[in-house]
Coordinates of C-alpha atoms and ligand atoms in Angstrom, one line a residue:
M1 CA -0.9 21.6 -14.0
I2 CA -1.6 20.4 -10.4
D3 CA -1.4 16.7 -10.6
L4 CA -3.7 14.9 -8.2
R5 CA -3.9 11.6 -10.1
S6 CA -1.7 9.6 -7.7
D7 CA 0.8 9.8 -5.0
T8 CA 3.1 7.7 -7.1
L9 CA 3.8 10.8 -9.3
T10 CA 6.2 12.5 -7.0
R11 CA 9.7 13.2 -8.2
P12 CA 12.7 12.8 -5.9
T13 CA 13.6 16.1 -4.1
E14 CA 17.0 17.6 -4.5
A15 CA 18.0 16.4 -1.0
M16 CA 16.8 12.8 -1.8
R17 CA 18.8 12.9 -5.1
R18 CA 21.9 13.9 -3.1
A19 CA 21.4 11.0 -0.7
M20 CA 21.0 8.7 -3.7
A21 CA 24.2 10.0 -5.3
R22 CA 26.2 9.5 -2.1
A23 CA 24.9 5.9 -1.4
E24 CA 27.4 3.2 -0.7
V25 CA 26.5 0.3 -3.0
G26 CA 27.3 -3.4 -3.6
D27 CA 25.7 -6.3 -5.5
D28 CA 22.4 -6.9 -3.7
V29 CA 21.9 -10.4 -5.3
Y30 CA 25.1 -11.3 -3.3
G31 CA 23.6 -9.7 -0.3
E32 CA 26.4 -7.1 -0.4
D33 CA 24.7 -3.8 -0.8
P34 CA 25.1 -2.0 2.6
T35 CA 22.5 0.6 1.9
V36 CA 19.9 -2.0 1.0
L37 CA 20.8 -4.0 4.1
A38 CA 20.5 -0.9 6.3
L39 CA 17.0 -0.2 4.8
E40 CA 15.8 -3.8 5.2
E41 CA 17.0 -3.9 8.8
R42 CA 15.4 -0.5 9.6
V43 CA 12.0 -1.3 8.1
A44 CA 11.9 -4.8 9.7
E45 CA 12.6 -3.2 13.1
L46 CA 10.0 -0.5 12.6
F47 CA 7.3 -3.1 12.2
G48 CA 8.7 -5.6 14.7
H49 CA 9.4 -8.3 12.0
E50 CA 12.5 -10.4 11.9
A51 CA 13.5 -9.6 8.3
A52 CA 12.6 -7.5 5.3
L53 CA 13.4 -7.7 1.6
F54 CA 13.7 -4.8 -0.8
M55 CA 11.4 -5.1 -3.9
P56 CA 11.1 -3.1 -7.1
T57 CA 7.4 -2.7 -6.7
G58 CA 4.5 -2.9 -4.3
S59 CA 2.9 -5.4 -6.6
M60 CA 5.8 -7.8 -6.4
A61 CA 6.0 -7.3 -2.7
N62 CA 2.3 -8.3 -2.4
V63 CA 2.5 -11.2 -4.8
L64 CA 5.5 -12.8 -3.0
A65 CA 4.1 -12.0 0.4
V66 CA 0.8 -13.8 -0.4
R67 CA 2.5 -16.7 -2.0
A68 CA 4.6 -17.2 1.2
L69 CA 1.3 -17.8 3.0
V70 CA -0.9 -19.6 0.4
Q71 CA -0.1 -22.7 -1.5
P72 CA -1.3 -23.2 -5.1
G73 CA -4.9 -24.3 -5.1
Q74 CA -5.6 -22.6 -1.7
E75 CA -7.4 -19.3 -1.3
V76 CA -7.0 -15.9 0.2
L77 CA -10.0 -13.8 1.4
C78 CA -9.9 -10.1 0.9
E79 CA -12.1 -7.1 0.4
A80 CA -13.6 -6.8 -3.1
S81 CA -11.8 -3.6 -4.2
A82 CA -8.4 -4.6 -2.6
H83 CA -5.4 -3.8 -4.8
I84 CA -4.4 -7.5 -4.7
A85 CA -7.9 -8.4 -6.2
R86 CA -8.4 -5.6 -8.6
A87 CA -5.1 -4.0 -9.7
E88 CA -2.4 -6.7 -9.7
L89 CA -3.8 -8.0 -13.0
G90 CA -4.5 -11.5 -11.7
A91 CA -0.8 -12.0 -10.7
H92 CA -1.7 -14.2 -7.7
A93 CA -3.5 -16.6 -10.0
A94 CA -1.2 -16.3 -12.9
Y95 CA 2.1 -16.8 -11.0
S96 CA 1.1 -18.5 -7.8
G97 CA -2.0 -20.6 -8.6
I98 CA -4.0 -18.9 -5.8
T99 CA -7.7 -18.3 -5.8
M100 CA -9.5 -15.4 -4.1
R101 CA -12.9 -14.8 -2.6
T102 CA -13.9 -11.4 -1.6
W103 CA -16.3 -9.6 0.8
F104 CA -17.6 -6.2 0.0
H105 CA -17.4 -3.1 2.2
P106 CA -17.9 0.4 0.8
R107 CA -15.0 1.7 2.9
G108 CA -12.8 -1.4 2.4
Q109 CA -13.1 -2.4 6.1
V110 CA -13.0 -5.8 7.7
D111 CA -16.4 -7.3 7.9
L112 CA -15.7 -9.9 10.6
P113 CA -19.0 -11.7 10.6
M114 CA -18.8 -12.1 6.8
V115 CA -15.1 -13.2 7.0
R116 CA -16.2 -15.8 9.6
Q117 CA -19.0 -17.0 7.4
M118 CA -16.8 -17.2 4.3
F119 CA -13.8 -18.9 6.0
A120 CA -13.3 -22.4 4.7
P121 CA -11.2 -24.7 6.9
D122 CA -9.4 -27.7 5.5
L123 CA -12.3 -30.1 4.7
G124 CA -10.3 -32.5 2.6
P125 CA -10.8 -33.0 -1.1
F126 CA -14.1 -31.1 -1.4
F127 CA -13.5 -27.4 -0.9
V128 CA -10.8 -24.8 -1.5
R129 CA -9.1 -24.1 1.8
T130 CA -8.7 -20.6 3.2
A131 CA -5.0 -20.2 4.0
A132 CA -4.8 -16.4 4.5
L133 CA -6.9 -13.3 5.2
S134 CA -5.6 -10.1 3.5
V135 CA -6.4 -6.5 4.4
E136 CA -5.2 -3.2 2.8
C137 CA -4.5 -0.3 5.1
T138 CA -5.0 2.4 4.1
H139 CA -7.4 1.2 1.5
N140 CA -6.7 2.8 -1.9
F141 CA -9.9 2.4 -3.8
A142 CA -12.0 3.0 -0.7
G143 CA -10.6 6.5 -0.6
G144 CA -7.5 6.1 1.6
A145 CA -9.7 4.7 4.4
V146 CA -7.9 3.6 7.6
L147 CA -8.7 0.2 9.0
P148 CA -8.9 0.6 12.8
I149 CA -6.2 -1.4 14.6
E150 CA -8.9 -3.0 16.8
D151 CA -10.5 -4.5 13.7
L152 CA -7.2 -5.7 12.5
R153 CA -6.5 -7.4 15.9
D154 CA -9.9 -9.1 15.8
L155 CA -9.1 -10.4 12.3
R156 CA -5.7 -11.6 13.6
E157 CA -7.4 -13.4 16.4
L158 CA -9.9 -15.1 14.0
A159 CA -7.0 -16.2 11.7
T160 CA -5.0 -17.6 14.6
A161 CA -7.9 -19.5 16.0
A162 CA -8.7 -20.9 12.6
G163 CA -5.1 -21.9 11.8
A164 CA -4.8 -19.3 9.0
T165 CA -2.5 -16.4 8.4
V166 CA -2.8 -12.7 7.8
H167 CA -1.3 -10.6 4.9
V168 CA -1.3 -6.8 5.2
D169 CA -1.0 -4.7 2.1
G170 CA 0.6 -1.7 3.8
A171 CA 1.4 0.3 0.7
R172 CA 0.2 3.4 2.6
I173 CA 0.5 2.1 6.1
W174 CA 2.6 5.3 6.9
N175 CA -0.5 7.4 6.2
A176 CA -2.5 5.2 8.6
H177 CA 0.2 5.6 11.2
V178 CA 0.3 9.4 10.9
A179 CA -3.5 9.7 10.8
T180 CA -4.1 7.6 13.9
G181 CA -0.9 7.7 15.9
T182 CA -0.9 3.9 15.9
P183 CA 2.7 2.7 16.2
L184 CA 4.0 0.9 13.1
A185 CA 4.9 -2.1 15.2
E186 CA 1.2 -2.5 16.2
Y187 CA 0.3 -2.8 12.5
G188 CA 3.3 -5.2 12.1
A189 CA 2.0 -7.4 15.0
V190 CA -1.2 -8.3 13.2
A191 CA 0.6 -9.6 10.1
D192 CA 2.4 -12.8 9.3
V193 CA 3.7 -11.2 6.2
M194 CA 3.2 -7.6 5.0
A195 CA 4.2 -5.4 2.1
V196 CA 5.0 -1.7 2.5
C197 CA 5.8 0.9 -0.2
L198 CA 8.3 3.8 -0.3
S199 CA 7.2 5.0 -3.7
K200 CA 3.7 6.3 -2.7
G201 CA 3.2 9.0 -0.1
L202 CA 6.9 8.8 1.1
G203 CA 8.0 10.1 -2.3
A204 CA 10.8 7.7 -3.2
P205 CA 11.0 7.0 -7.0
V206 CA 11.1 3.2 -6.5
G207 CA 10.9 0.6 -3.8
S208 CA 8.8 -1.5 -1.6
L209 CA 9.6 -4.2 1.0
T210 CA 8.1 -7.5 2.0
L211 CA 8.4 -8.2 5.8
G212 CA 8.1 -11.4 7.7
S213 CA 10.0 -14.1 9.6
A214 CA 13.6 -14.8 8.7
D215 CA 12.6 -18.1 7.1
V216 CA 9.8 -16.5 5.0
I217 CA 12.1 -13.8 3.8
A218 CA 14.9 -16.2 3.0
E219 CA 12.5 -18.1 0.8
T220 CA 11.0 -14.9 -0.6
R221 CA 14.6 -13.9 -1.6
V222 CA 14.7 -17.0 -3.8
W223 CA 11.3 -16.2 -5.3
R224 CA 12.3 -12.6 -6.0
K225 CA 15.3 -13.8 -8.1
R226 CA 13.1 -16.5 -9.8
M227 CA 10.6 -13.7 -10.8
G228 CA 13.5 -11.7 -12.3
G229 CA 13.5 -9.2 -9.4
G230 CA 17.1 -9.8 -8.3
M231 CA 18.7 -6.3 -8.4
R232 CA 22.3 -5.3 -8.2
Q233 CA 23.7 -1.9 -7.0
V234 CA 20.3 -0.7 -5.8
G235 CA 21.7 1.1 -2.8
V236 CA 21.0 4.2 -4.8
L237 CA 17.3 3.4 -4.6
A238 CA 17.4 2.2 -1.0
A239 CA 19.1 5.5 -0.1
A240 CA 16.0 7.3 -1.4
G241 CA 13.9 5.1 0.9
L242 CA 16.1 5.8 3.9
H243 CA 15.9 9.5 3.2
A244 CA 12.1 9.3 2.9
L245 CA 11.9 7.6 6.3
D246 CA 13.9 10.4 7.8
H247 CA 12.1 13.3 6.2
H248 CA 8.8 12.3 4.6
V249 CA 6.7 10.4 7.2
E250 CA 5.5 13.1 9.6
R251 CA 4.7 15.5 6.8
L252 CA 2.0 13.1 5.5
A253 CA -0.2 15.1 7.9
D254 CA 0.0 18.0 5.5
D255 CA -1.3 15.7 2.6
H256 CA -4.2 14.6 4.8
A257 CA -5.1 18.3 5.6
H258 CA -4.9 19.1 1.8
A259 CA -7.1 16.1 1.0
R260 CA -9.8 17.4 3.4
L261 CA -9.7 20.8 1.8
L262 CA -10.2 19.3 -1.6
A263 CA -13.0 17.1 -0.3
E264 CA -14.9 20.1 0.9
A265 CA -14.4 21.9 -2.4
C266 CA -15.9 18.8 -4.2
G267 CA -18.9 18.5 -1.8
V268 CA -17.5 15.4 -0.1
D269 CA -17.7 15.3 3.7
P270 CA -14.1 15.9 4.9
E271 CA -14.9 13.9 8.0
G272 CA -15.0 10.8 5.8
V273 CA -11.5 11.5 4.5
D274 CA -9.0 9.7 6.7
T275 CA -5.8 10.3 4.8
N276 CA -4.6 11.6 1.4
I277 CA -7.2 10.1 -1.0
V278 CA -10.6 11.6 -1.9
V279 CA -13.2 9.7 -3.8
V280 CA -15.8 11.9 -5.5
P281 CA -18.9 10.4 -6.9
R282 CA -19.7 12.1 -10.3
S283 CA -22.3 10.8 -12.8
D284 CA -20.4 12.9 -15.4
A285 CA -16.9 11.5 -14.4
P286 CA -15.2 11.5 -17.9
D287 CA -16.5 15.0 -18.5
F288 CA -15.4 16.2 -15.1
V289 CA -11.9 14.8 -15.5
A290 CA -11.6 16.7 -18.9
R291 CA -13.0 19.9 -17.5
A292 CA -10.7 19.7 -14.5
A293 CA -7.7 19.3 -16.8
D294 CA -8.8 22.4 -18.8
A295 CA -8.8 24.2 -15.4
G296 CA -5.3 23.1 -14.7
V297 CA -6.0 20.1 -12.3
R298 CA -5.4 16.5 -13.3
V299 CA -7.6 14.0 -11.5
S300 CA -8.3 10.4 -12.4
M301 CA -11.3 8.2 -13.0
V302 CA -11.3 5.0 -11.0
G303 CA -14.8 3.9 -12.0
P304 CA -17.4 5.0 -14.5
T305 CA -18.9 7.4 -12.0
T306 CA -16.0 7.8 -9.6
V307 CA -13.3 10.4 -9.6
R308 CA -10.2 10.2 -7.4
L309 CA -7.9 12.9 -6.1
V310 CA -4.7 12.1 -4.3
T311 CA -2.5 14.6 -2.4
H312 CA 1.2 14.1 -2.1
L313 CA 4.7 15.6 -1.6
D314 CA 4.6 17.6 -4.8
V315 CA 1.3 19.3 -3.9
T316 CA 1.9 22.4 -1.7
R317 CA -0.7 24.2 0.4
E318 CA -0.9 26.8 -2.3
D319 CA -1.5 24.1 -5.0
A320 CA -4.2 22.5 -2.9
E321 CA -6.0 25.8 -2.4
K322 CA -5.7 26.6 -6.2
A323 CA -7.0 23.1 -7.1
A324 CA -9.8 23.4 -4.5
A325 CA -10.9 26.7 -6.1
A326 CA -10.8 25.3 -9.6
L327 CA -12.7 22.1 -8.7
S328 CA -15.4 23.9 -6.6
A329 CA -16.1 26.0 -9.7
L330 CA -16.9 22.8 -11.6
Ligands
LIG401 C1 -2.8 -0.4 -1.9 C2 -1.7 -0.7 -3.0 N1 -1.0 -1.8 -2.9 C3 -0.1 -2.1 -3.8 C4 0.2 -1.3 -4.9 C5 1.2 -1.7 -5.9 O1 2.3 -0.8 -6.0 P1 3.2 -0.8 -7.3 O2 2.5 0.2 -8.2 O3 4.6 -0.3 -6.8 O4 3.3 -2.1 -7.9 C6 -0.5 -0.1 -5.0 C7 -0.2 0.9 -6.1 O5 -0.8 1.9 -6.2 C8 -1.5 0.2 -4.0 O6 -2.2 1.3 -4.1

């Protein structure tokens, strides 16, 4: 089986497992795990933020990032198919008392005139106040679309002028960085608080980080413990992340090339595939998924008429070519 359901499916490589086995560890709730501290420092520096905090999941990294910016009863604006709106199971409402309003863009992009129109300043006890604007780059359900850095800067400017903040869900920011050559620090500069994942394209088994100012991260550390996310000798997991940063960033370009190959095989314009995710419109989606599995390729359905293919570390060029041949026959 060639598994194209998600880039979260990767298994740690032998070299990554060796790095994990060798990791120096300590109790991270005491702030004494040297490998976690090294990872946090390195990732904060990459994005030009003061501090970072290791998280078990991207969802927790997002939930605690957004709650650092938005008070209960306030709102965050985001795109309609953003992970925070669709796939975190209402966590921002359930845990943080936050409401959301969304704009729609078929490729998950910033619609600045719409954001401007939707933005609600503090008008006293009449309307919900917009406290933060959130963007996802790359955008998962919009097919791994990159949000151009110029648009993110414009959004930042709007937020600053309006007295609001910016959250970036950067679960796959590494893919955007490799696809565009935009330095990670330029993405970091548009965000007050951001979340990044090591367990997607980078191939670590676990791990995400929330990044922000030292004060925000100190407070987020309290919230992580409060949520039951205080971890102990997790240097073994942080070591996987450090290994991924050393060895699995530049190779994302291969995943992007494989995705374009698969797009072509499925009749999707490869020019519209920015990174490692291909969205294929199929009126027969459930049937297509079943027939693909019969042909040795696992793909997923992300809507009643939408199939998704994701390339990753465990899909070689040969796998991609085989999958392309099988899918084009369907
Ligand atoms: C864009 C985006 N953000 C956040 C997450 C959440 O990550 P996790 O599954 O580690 O909670 C995902 C997961 O796929 C994602 O695609």
